[in-house]
């Protein structure tokens, strides 16, 4: 009973994923928009593990996606001749996690000792600092980036390579979304979830209660960064088959992640999914009606959310719910 | 020794540029000192100042030193608008709210600029001759920027020290609760300080254009946001004067390291210099987050 | 048996000496009152014991272990708990979750399920069990204080530091709370240090020993009634200058 109560909130999440998947494969032409929306849901979920659960904002979050994208590109680029088949994608994903988490440990170990505002300041340059490093030191192809479309054709053949970039990469995003939801609820139900709640509400009091706040913040940061790495590897490198520093270090993705989490409700399980759905659909149509000016709409939207609806859709909804229904919506 | 001449020349240039860096960071520190708000969207306000200088010069032929006052007035007005529309509602909100709001405001300004003026890099040239200081030639325009920065910083300092309003702001920086108890209208001080902070930042953007010949574009602010944070943290986040001095130090470090990095074969010194700025930020935060030059002691 | 010992502890803020060469010990199972007017260094003293600040001079021992420079979060698991002068609930969480956090990370080191049970137990004890599902931010000031007491007790501490917990309560609430604290102290063998600015009446009912702080220094220490009737103490509270 207790077990069911703790994990009941996963049911609606998985249901939404299943419905989206069903729509995507059943109706012609729907796979692409579904995958588009799923990217944003997954991005939101990954970021929520840090922003939502700790109450800290990382303005350089996109750097983790970028490193994940490079991880996959480096794996494919360097091990292309090793005849590993699909194994190379697995290696790429592992490398993506590794690289994103190494950067998160490096940044987190310094910055997460600091309080909110100082942490935010420390992160504001991470993505641009890293981009300048990649370009300046001519690392990983410098500003020319890494192109893996040729490698992919050599390894898998033209048809399979095409299948990977148009379908497998999207399926991976679905899997990451499911994993992220499970990890989120696991954290929330454990000591770590309670510790992070305390950090979010009152960090000094949390310390006095015996909570090693830096440890739990770093744990959340690494988890969130690892998921970002996976997203970068799947949704960018495998899908686009190239990595350019000017594309992958773009601050826009950080803004999108923030908007999705805040719109849906920071620190809730369902929030990033609702946020991702609303945002994904909105952007899909905006990119048709207002190409290149999404941020012009996004920025004021974020201001309005922060000023008028800081709890987001799910946060506000949860306040109105009582007892039995509430356990399904977290 | 051509290398040392080059280094010396770059250091002189660094000090001149540093004065503008210092001025461009004072607004950030003032806003943090008074309102305890980190303006994460700092850079885009510099971009607005740069565009002000650009349009004033290209449309009306007005010299940048004159445009400073126009930018200041624009910035003050914009500061008041933003304060009353957004910031005022977030004074008692969690820190996350103001971080996100100022971040969004910055992006909004960039997008408006892009919408109105397009994404292209623009520039203008205000050539009024050079002075030869032996090791290098320095344009008079940059010397004027140097002098203007110092004058503005000095005037602000005097205003803080000699006027009642300046004293009220200093009181709020010390202890906003105590200031309120002494009959200071803290809400009004918040509004005024925010507006002055934004005004200074926009005004400094005018001077920035004298150092970036073709770098005026909607996204130019990012670079200055990063630099301003390095400088602000270096000077003690809550102290405008600390920030002004730290600006000089940063200008020297930046241009010195640019010269040194140029000696390493196979690297691109311009990009790496920016990486140095970022690394410096992390190092300072690690050693002493409240600033190397004193300032806030909490 | 000695539980806590402070040796010549000094803390300065800039030029101001907030706590000056203070030494005292707390025995196991003892109830101590720390009395002193506002600004006498009481809260700084708590923050030093708690690890919020580290002293500039002197040492602090807990059960014989030197904890002078131990980080804050490492002290609660040793058996230290405190309440705050102005209550600091984790506002967005429920009252039960607040208390459970204490049980999880304090000396009790409970698992999540155990902690939620312990939380219910202590919410019943302090009499706010019916508020278990309420957001802690929505509690009344009195309920917030009781929640903090429950949260501190759920940590199963050896030493409980109470900061002005009775201030602003009406006399019958104070009596109830004192009865409760006395009972818990006997049952669970907790040492309690209670800090008060006024409320001499309350402290006489509760403390076995009293320490008087004045301008950052320990002015007097001894049996409760003896100390409170001491001429120096009378002078302080009548506002006369102490020579």
PDB file of N, CA, C and O in Angstrom, chain A residues 209-234:
ATOM      1  N   UNK A 209      19.838  20.878  10.792  1.00  0.00           N
ATOM      2  CA  UNK A 209      19.136  19.593  10.946  1.00  0.00           C
ATOM      3  C   UNK A 209      20.056  18.404  10.654  1.00  0.00           C
ATOM      4  O   UNK A 209      19.625  17.264  10.703  1.00  0.00           O
ATOM      5  N   UNK A 210      21.296  18.682  10.265  1.00  0.00           N
ATOM      6  CA  UNK A 210      22.234  17.595  10.021  1.00  0.00           C
ATOM      7  C   UNK A 210      22.367  17.203   8.568  1.00  0.00           C
ATOM      8  O   UNK A 210      22.898  16.140   8.254  1.00  0.00           O
ATOM      9  N   UNK A 211      21.859  18.063   7.663  1.00  0.00           N
ATOM     10  CA  UNK A 211      21.913  17.720   6.243  1.00  0.00           C
ATOM     11  C   UNK A 211      23.196  18.245   5.618  1.00  0.00           C
ATOM     12  O   UNK A 211      23.483  19.444   5.700  1.00  0.00           O
ATOM     13  N   UNK A 212      23.943  17.364   4.990  1.00  0.00           N
ATOM     14  CA  UNK A 212      25.152  17.764   4.263  1.00  0.00           C
ATOM     15  C   UNK A 212      24.694  18.365   2.934  1.00  0.00           C
ATOM     16  O   UNK A 212      24.585  17.676   1.921  1.00  0.00           O
ATOM     17  N   UNK A 213      24.411  19.662   2.962  1.00  0.00           N
ATOM     18  CA  UNK A 213      23.732  20.280   1.815  1.00  0.00           C
ATOM     19  C   UNK A 213      24.573  20.213   0.540  1.00  0.00           C
ATOM     20  O   UNK A 213      24.045  19.949  -0.537  1.00  0.00           O
ATOM     21  N   UNK A 214      25.891  20.425   0.660  1.00  0.00           N
ATOM     22  CA  UNK A 214      26.727  20.400  -0.545  1.00  0.00           C
ATOM     23  C   UNK A 214      26.666  19.025  -1.202  1.00  0.00           C
ATOM     24  O   UNK A 214      26.524  18.908  -2.422  1.00  0.00           O
ATOM     25  N   UNK A 215      26.740  17.977  -0.396  1.00  0.00           N
ATOM     26  CA  UNK A 215      26.703  16.620  -0.933  1.00  0.00           C
ATOM     27  C   UNK A 215      25.434  16.396  -1.760  1.00  0.00           C
ATOM     28  O   UNK A 215      25.503  15.934  -2.901  1.00  0.00           O
ATOM     29  N   UNK A 216      24.289  16.759  -1.202  1.00  0.00           N
ATOM     30  CA  UNK A 216      23.040  16.483  -1.910  1.00  0.00           C
ATOM     31  C   UNK A 216      22.881  17.381  -3.144  1.00  0.00           C
ATOM     32  O   UNK A 216      22.356  16.954  -4.161  1.00  0.00           O
ATOM     33  N   UNK A 217      23.358  18.618  -3.038  1.00  0.00           N
ATOM     34  CA  UNK A 217      23.288  19.495  -4.215  1.00  0.00           C
ATOM     35  C   UNK A 217      24.159  18.935  -5.339  1.00  0.00           C
ATOM     36  O   UNK A 217      23.751  18.900  -6.495  1.00  0.00           O
ATOM     37  N   UNK A 218      25.364  18.493  -4.980  1.00  0.00           N
ATOM     38  CA  UNK A 218      26.264  17.949  -6.002  1.00  0.00           C
ATOM     39  C   UNK A 218      25.654  16.695  -6.622  1.00  0.00           C
ATOM     40  O   UNK A 218      25.692  16.504  -7.844  1.00  0.00           O
ATOM     41  N   UNK A 219      25.037  15.849  -5.788  1.00  0.00           N
ATOM     42  CA  UNK A 219      24.418  14.636  -6.317  1.00  0.00           C
ATOM     43  C   UNK A 219      23.328  14.977  -7.336  1.00  0.00           C
ATOM     44  O   UNK A 219      23.242  14.373  -8.413  1.00  0.00           O
ATOM     45  N   UNK A 220      22.489  15.943  -6.983  1.00  0.00           N
ATOM     46  CA  UNK A 220      21.413  16.335  -7.905  1.00  0.00           C
ATOM     47  C   UNK A 220      22.001  16.933  -9.186  1.00  0.00           C
ATOM     48  O   UNK A 220      21.513  16.683 -10.290  1.00  0.00           O
ATOM     49  N   UNK A 221      23.065  17.701  -9.017  1.00  0.00           N
ATOM     50  CA  UNK A 221      23.694  18.377 -10.155  1.00  0.00           C
ATOM     51  C   UNK A 221      24.260  17.347 -11.136  1.00  0.00           C
ATOM     52  O   UNK A 221      24.045  17.425 -12.347  1.00  0.00           O
ATOM     53  N   UNK A 222      24.969  16.353 -10.602  1.00  0.00           N
ATOM     54  CA  UNK A 222      25.573  15.331 -11.462  1.00  0.00           C
ATOM     55  C   UNK A 222      24.482  14.511 -12.161  1.00  0.00           C
ATOM     56  O   UNK A 222      24.569  14.246 -13.363  1.00  0.00           O
ATOM     57  N   UNK A 223      23.453  14.147 -11.419  1.00  0.00           N
ATOM     58  CA  UNK A 223      22.359  13.366 -12.018  1.00  0.00           C
ATOM     59  C   UNK A 223      21.736  14.140 -13.167  1.00  0.00           C
ATOM     60  O   UNK A 223      21.552  13.628 -14.273  1.00  0.00           O
ATOM     61  N   UNK A 224      21.434  15.414 -12.886  1.00  0.00           N
ATOM     62  CA  UNK A 224      20.796  16.257 -13.897  1.00  0.00           C
ATOM     63  C   UNK A 224      21.706  16.436 -15.113  1.00  0.00           C
ATOM     64  O   UNK A 224      21.257  16.348 -16.267  1.00  0.00           O
ATOM     65  N   UNK A 225      23.003  16.626 -14.855  1.00  0.00           N
ATOM     66  CA  UNK A 225      23.960  16.818 -15.959  1.00  0.00           C
ATOM     67  C   UNK A 225      24.097  15.551 -16.789  1.00  0.00           C
ATOM     68  O   UNK A 225      24.212  15.609 -18.020  1.00  0.00           O
ATOM     69  N   UNK A 226      24.071  14.393 -16.137  1.00  0.00           N
ATOM     70  CA  UNK A 226      24.202  13.137 -16.874  1.00  0.00           C
ATOM     71  C   UNK A 226      23.033  12.957 -17.836  1.00  0.00           C
ATOM     72  O   UNK A 226      23.217  12.547 -18.985  1.00  0.00           O
ATOM     73  N   UNK A 227      21.828  13.269 -17.355  1.00  0.00           N
ATOM     74  CA  UNK A 227      20.670  13.174 -18.245  1.00  0.00           C
ATOM     75  C   UNK A 227      20.803  14.164 -19.406  1.00  0.00           C
ATOM     76  O   UNK A 227      20.469  13.845 -20.540  1.00  0.00           O
ATOM     77  N   UNK A 228      21.321  15.356 -19.099  1.00  0.00           N
ATOM     78  CA  UNK A 228      21.532  16.334 -20.170  1.00  0.00           C
ATOM     79  C   UNK A 228      22.499  15.771 -21.204  1.00  0.00           C
ATOM     80  O   UNK A 228      22.290  15.904 -22.416  1.00  0.00           O
ATOM     81  N   UNK A 229      23.562  15.111 -20.731  1.00  0.00           N
ATOM     82  CA  UNK A 229      24.534  14.509 -21.638  1.00  0.00           C
ATOM     83  C   UNK A 229      23.877  13.492 -22.554  1.00  0.00           C
ATOM     84  O   UNK A 229      24.107  13.482 -23.771  1.00  0.00           O
ATOM     85  N   UNK A 230      23.014  12.653 -21.982  1.00  0.00           N
ATOM     86  CA  UNK A 230      22.306  11.648 -22.781  1.00  0.00           C
ATOM     87  C   UNK A 230      21.427  12.307 -23.841  1.00  0.00           C
ATOM     88  O   UNK A 230      21.367  11.853 -24.987  1.00  0.00           O
ATOM     89  N   UNK A 231      20.741  13.379 -23.443  1.00  0.00           N
ATOM     90  CA  UNK A 231      19.874  14.079 -24.401  1.00  0.00           C
ATOM     91  C   UNK A 231      20.717  14.657 -25.539  1.00  0.00           C
ATOM     92  O   UNK A 231      20.374  14.520 -26.714  1.00  0.00           O
ATOM     93  N   UNK A 232      21.834  15.294 -25.182  1.00  0.00           N
ATOM     94  CA  UNK A 232      22.701  15.878 -26.214  1.00  0.00           C
ATOM     95  C   UNK A 232      23.195  14.821 -27.191  1.00  0.00           C
ATOM     96  O   UNK A 232      23.196  15.020 -28.410  1.00  0.00           O
ATOM     97  N   UNK A 233      23.594  13.659 -26.653  1.00  0.00           N
ATOM     98  CA  UNK A 233      24.113  12.587 -27.502  1.00  0.00           C
ATOM     99  C   UNK A 233      23.039  12.059 -28.443  1.00  0.00           C
ATOM    100  O   UNK A 233      23.298  11.808 -29.626  1.00  0.00           O
ATOM    101  N   UNK A 234      21.807  11.904 -27.923  1.00  0.00           N
ATOM    102  CA  UNK A 234      20.750  11.284 -28.730  1.00  0.00           C
ATOM    103  C   UNK A 234      20.062  12.292 -29.639  1.00  0.00           C
ATOM    104  O   UNK A 234      19.983  12.100 -30.853  1.00  0.00           O
TER     105      UNK A 234
END
